[in-house]
Amino acid sequence: MKKYVRPMFGIALLFFPIMAFSEPGIPAFTVETDAAGNQDYTLTMQILLLMTGLTLLPAALIAMTSFLRIVVVLALLRQALGTQQTPSNQILVGLALFLTLFIMSPVLDKIYDDAVSPYLEEQVKFKEAIDIAKVPVHQFMIQQTRSDDLGMFAEMADIQLTDPESVPFKVLIPAYMTSELKTAFQIGFMIFIPFLIIDLVVATLLMSMGMMMLSPMIISLPFKIMLFVLIDGWALIMGTLANSFVVAGGSI
């Protein structure tokens, strides 16, 4: 083993002067200051921030868009129907994702027109583009959030709320998620009522006929599916979810 270590050590010593006097690499973080005193980050730092933002994209999708309300309502609908894993989780997530894109399209268009497009054309700095992009997202979230939820989290954070535009995201995001869960469960309760009535009627009929060993779910499931199809349930659910959001001063 020793006869191989010494030659390798000698080869490494040959390259040591080259590595010692080589040029330094690309700086990972530099800040540029213009004549007005505004600071901007280099392209390397911007790429680092972009890659970090992409890792947080799933969390932002759940916490700052309409995805949370939609996926909870769809999960409660599947439970009310009693169809076990049909539709599957992948289908429900896909429906929630594309309905979220449909609902959030006015917000995304405004972000692109006001922040992304000017930044790509080098009309605004990176930090200024971020500040512009936060405004429509903040406006969308504040329109869906209940005032009592905002007040609760603002009180816990010891922050005085003067106007809706001044609410920080650290208070707005948990308040928004709490409000979305409340709204989703309210919609789910209304969905459960007709299917619960069918289950009660079927269970009562089976008990009156002395068929107590037969599960009511087996008999009520076809009737619930038939009712849901006859009233065009999927269109009603999707339309109700889309119209339950307020974007840019009005419903979708």
Coordinates of C-alpha atoms in Angstrom, one line a residue:
M1 CA 0.0 0.0 0.0
K2 CA 2.9 2.4 0.9
K3 CA 4.4 2.1 -2.6
Y4 CA 1.2 3.6 -4.1
V5 CA 0.8 6.4 -1.5
R6 CA 4.2 8.1 -2.0
P7 CA 3.9 8.5 -5.8
M8 CA 0.3 9.9 -5.4
F9 CA 1.6 12.3 -2.7
G10 CA 4.4 13.5 -5.1
I11 CA 1.9 14.1 -7.9
A12 CA -0.3 16.2 -5.6
L13 CA 2.8 18.3 -4.6
L14 CA 3.4 19.1 -8.3
F15 CA -0.1 20.6 -8.6
F16 CA 0.1 22.6 -5.3
P17 CA 1.8 25.7 -6.8
I18 CA -0.8 25.8 -9.6
M19 CA -3.7 25.6 -7.2
A20 CA -2.1 28.2 -4.9
F21 CA -1.6 30.8 -7.5
S22 CA -4.7 30.2 -9.6
E23 CA -7.4 32.9 -10.0
P24 CA -10.2 33.0 -7.5
G25 CA -13.7 31.6 -8.6
I26 CA -16.8 33.6 -9.2
P27 CA -17.9 35.5 -6.1
A28 CA -21.0 34.0 -4.6
F29 CA -22.4 37.3 -3.3
T30 CA -21.8 40.9 -4.4
V31 CA -24.0 43.9 -4.0
E32 CA -24.1 46.8 -6.5
T33 CA -25.1 50.3 -5.5
D34 CA -26.2 52.8 -8.1
A35 CA -25.9 56.6 -8.0
A36 CA -29.3 57.0 -6.2
G37 CA -28.1 54.7 -3.4
N38 CA -30.3 51.7 -4.4
Q39 CA -28.8 48.3 -3.9
D40 CA -29.1 45.3 -6.3
Y41 CA -27.8 41.8 -6.2
T42 CA -25.6 40.2 -8.8
L43 CA -27.0 37.5 -11.2
T44 CA -25.3 34.8 -9.2
M45 CA -27.2 35.8 -6.0
Q46 CA -30.4 36.1 -8.0
I47 CA -30.1 32.6 -9.3
L48 CA -29.4 31.4 -5.7
L49 CA -32.6 33.1 -4.5
L50 CA -34.5 31.7 -7.4
M51 CA -33.5 28.2 -6.7
T52 CA -34.3 28.6 -3.0
G53 CA -37.7 30.0 -3.9
L54 CA -38.4 27.0 -6.1
T55 CA -37.8 24.6 -3.2
L56 CA -40.4 26.6 -1.2
L57 CA -42.9 26.6 -4.1
P58 CA -45.0 23.7 -2.9
A59 CA -45.4 25.4 0.5
A60 CA -46.3 28.7 -1.1
L61 CA -48.8 26.9 -3.3
I62 CA -50.6 25.5 -0.3
A63 CA -50.3 28.5 2.0
M64 CA -50.8 31.5 -0.3
T65 CA -53.2 30.4 -3.0
S66 CA -56.7 28.9 -3.4
F67 CA -55.3 25.4 -3.4
L68 CA -55.9 24.7 0.3
R69 CA -59.7 25.3 0.2
I70 CA -60.2 23.4 -3.0
V71 CA -58.3 20.2 -2.0
V72 CA -60.0 20.1 1.4
V73 CA -63.4 20.4 -0.1
L74 CA -62.7 17.7 -2.7
A75 CA -61.4 15.4 0.0
L76 CA -64.6 15.9 2.0
L77 CA -66.7 15.3 -1.1
R78 CA -65.0 12.0 -1.6
Q79 CA -65.6 11.0 2.0
A80 CA -69.3 12.1 1.8
L81 CA -69.8 9.9 -1.3
G82 CA -68.2 7.0 0.5
T83 CA -66.2 5.9 -2.6
Q84 CA -63.1 5.1 -0.6
Q85 CA -60.1 6.0 -2.9
T86 CA -62.1 7.0 -6.0
P87 CA -61.2 9.5 -7.3
S88 CA -57.6 8.9 -6.3
N89 CA -55.4 11.4 -4.5
Q90 CA -53.6 12.2 -7.7
I91 CA -56.8 13.1 -9.5
L92 CA -58.0 15.3 -6.6
V93 CA -54.6 17.1 -6.5
G94 CA -54.7 17.5 -10.3
L95 CA -58.2 19.0 -10.2
A96 CA -57.2 21.3 -7.3
L97 CA -54.0 22.4 -9.1
F98 CA -55.6 23.4 -12.4
L99 CA -58.6 25.0 -10.7
T100 CA -56.1 27.0 -8.6
L101 CA -54.4 28.1 -11.8
F102 CA -57.8 29.2 -13.2
I103 CA -58.7 31.1 -10.0
M104 CA -55.3 32.7 -9.6
S105 CA -54.9 33.7 -13.2
P106 CA -55.8 37.4 -12.6
V107 CA -53.2 37.6 -9.8
L108 CA -50.6 35.8 -11.9
D109 CA -51.3 38.0 -14.9
K110 CA -50.9 41.1 -12.8
I111 CA -47.6 39.8 -11.3
Y112 CA -46.2 39.2 -14.8
D113 CA -47.3 42.5 -16.2
D114 CA -46.2 44.7 -13.3
A115 CA -43.1 42.8 -12.0
V116 CA -41.8 40.0 -14.2
S117 CA -42.0 41.7 -17.5
P118 CA -40.4 45.0 -16.4
Y119 CA -37.6 43.1 -14.7
L120 CA -36.9 41.0 -17.8
E121 CA -36.7 44.3 -19.8
E122 CA -34.3 45.7 -17.1
Q123 CA -36.7 48.5 -16.2
V124 CA -36.8 47.7 -12.5
K125 CA -34.3 46.1 -10.1
F126 CA -34.7 42.7 -8.6
K127 CA -35.7 43.8 -5.1
E128 CA -38.2 46.3 -6.6
A129 CA -39.7 43.6 -8.7
I130 CA -40.2 41.4 -5.6
D131 CA -41.9 44.2 -3.8
I132 CA -44.2 44.8 -6.7
A133 CA -45.0 41.1 -7.1
K134 CA -46.0 40.8 -3.4
V135 CA -48.8 43.4 -3.7
P136 CA -51.4 41.4 -5.8
V137 CA -50.7 38.2 -3.7
H138 CA -51.2 40.2 -0.5
Q139 CA -54.4 41.8 -1.9
F140 CA -55.8 38.3 -2.8
M141 CA -55.1 36.8 0.5
I142 CA -56.4 39.7 2.5
Q143 CA -59.7 39.6 0.6
Q144 CA -60.3 35.9 1.6
T145 CA -59.2 36.3 5.3
R146 CA -61.6 36.9 8.1
S147 CA -61.0 39.9 10.3
D148 CA -61.2 37.9 13.5
D149 CA -58.5 35.6 12.4
L150 CA -56.3 38.5 11.5
G151 CA -56.9 40.1 14.8
M152 CA -56.1 36.9 16.7
F153 CA -52.7 36.4 15.0
A154 CA -51.9 40.1 15.2
E155 CA -52.6 40.1 18.9
M156 CA -50.3 37.1 19.4
A157 CA -47.6 38.8 17.4
D158 CA -48.1 42.1 19.3
I159 CA -48.8 44.0 16.1
Q160 CA -51.2 46.9 15.8
L161 CA -53.2 46.7 12.5
T162 CA -54.0 50.1 11.0
D163 CA -55.1 49.1 7.5
P164 CA -55.3 45.9 5.5
E165 CA -52.3 46.9 3.3
S166 CA -50.0 47.1 6.3
V167 CA -50.6 43.5 7.5
P168 CA -47.2 41.6 7.3
F169 CA -47.1 38.2 5.7
K170 CA -46.0 36.6 9.0
V171 CA -49.5 37.5 10.3
L172 CA -51.4 37.2 7.0
I173 CA -50.3 33.7 6.0
P174 CA -51.5 31.8 9.2
A175 CA -54.7 33.9 9.4
Y176 CA -55.4 33.1 5.7
M177 CA -54.8 29.4 6.2
T178 CA -57.1 29.4 9.2
S179 CA -59.8 31.2 7.3
E180 CA -59.5 28.9 4.3
L181 CA -59.9 25.8 6.6
K182 CA -63.0 27.3 8.1
T183 CA -64.5 28.1 4.7
A184 CA -63.6 24.6 3.4
F185 CA -65.3 22.9 6.3
Q186 CA -68.4 25.0 5.9
I187 CA -68.7 24.0 2.3
G188 CA -68.0 20.4 3.2
F189 CA -70.8 20.5 5.8
M190 CA -73.3 21.6 3.1
I191 CA -72.0 18.8 0.8
F192 CA -72.5 16.2 3.5
I193 CA -76.1 16.9 4.3
P194 CA -77.9 15.3 1.2
F195 CA -75.6 12.3 1.3
L196 CA -76.2 11.9 5.1
I197 CA -80.0 11.9 4.4
I198 CA -79.6 9.1 1.9
D199 CA -77.6 7.1 4.4
L200 CA -80.2 7.6 7.1
V201 CA -83.1 6.6 4.9
V202 CA -81.3 3.5 3.6
A203 CA -80.3 2.5 7.2
T204 CA -83.9 3.0 8.4
L205 CA -85.3 0.9 5.6
L206 CA -82.8 -1.9 6.2
M207 CA -83.5 -2.0 9.9
S208 CA -87.3 -2.0 9.3
M209 CA -86.9 -5.0 7.0
G210 CA -84.8 -6.9 9.5
M211 CA -81.7 -6.8 7.4
M212 CA -79.4 -5.5 10.1
M213 CA -76.4 -7.6 9.0
L214 CA -76.3 -5.8 5.6
S215 CA -74.1 -2.7 5.5
P216 CA -76.1 0.4 4.6
M217 CA -73.1 1.7 2.7
I218 CA -73.4 -1.0 0.1
I219 CA -77.0 0.0 -0.7
S220 CA -76.7 3.8 -0.3
L221 CA -73.5 4.1 -2.5
P222 CA -75.2 3.6 -5.9
F223 CA -78.0 6.0 -4.9
K224 CA -75.5 8.7 -3.8
I225 CA -73.5 8.3 -7.0
M226 CA -76.7 8.5 -9.1
L227 CA -77.9 11.6 -7.3
F228 CA -74.5 13.3 -7.7
V229 CA -74.5 12.5 -11.4
L230 CA -78.1 13.6 -12.0
I231 CA -77.6 17.1 -10.5
D232 CA -74.3 17.5 -12.4
G233 CA -72.4 17.5 -9.1
W234 CA -68.9 18.0 -10.5
A235 CA -69.9 21.2 -12.3
L236 CA -71.7 22.5 -9.3
I237 CA -68.7 21.8 -7.0
M238 CA -66.2 23.4 -9.4
G239 CA -68.4 26.4 -10.0
T240 CA -69.1 26.9 -6.3
L241 CA -65.5 26.7 -5.4
A242 CA -64.5 29.2 -8.2
N243 CA -67.2 31.7 -7.2
S244 CA -66.4 31.4 -3.5
F245 CA -63.1 33.4 -4.1
V246 CA -62.9 37.1 -4.5
V247 CA -60.3 38.5 -6.9
A248 CA -59.7 42.1 -7.7
G249 CA -62.9 43.4 -6.1
G250 CA -65.3 40.7 -7.4
S251 CA -65.9 37.0 -7.8
I252 CA -64.2 34.9 -10.4

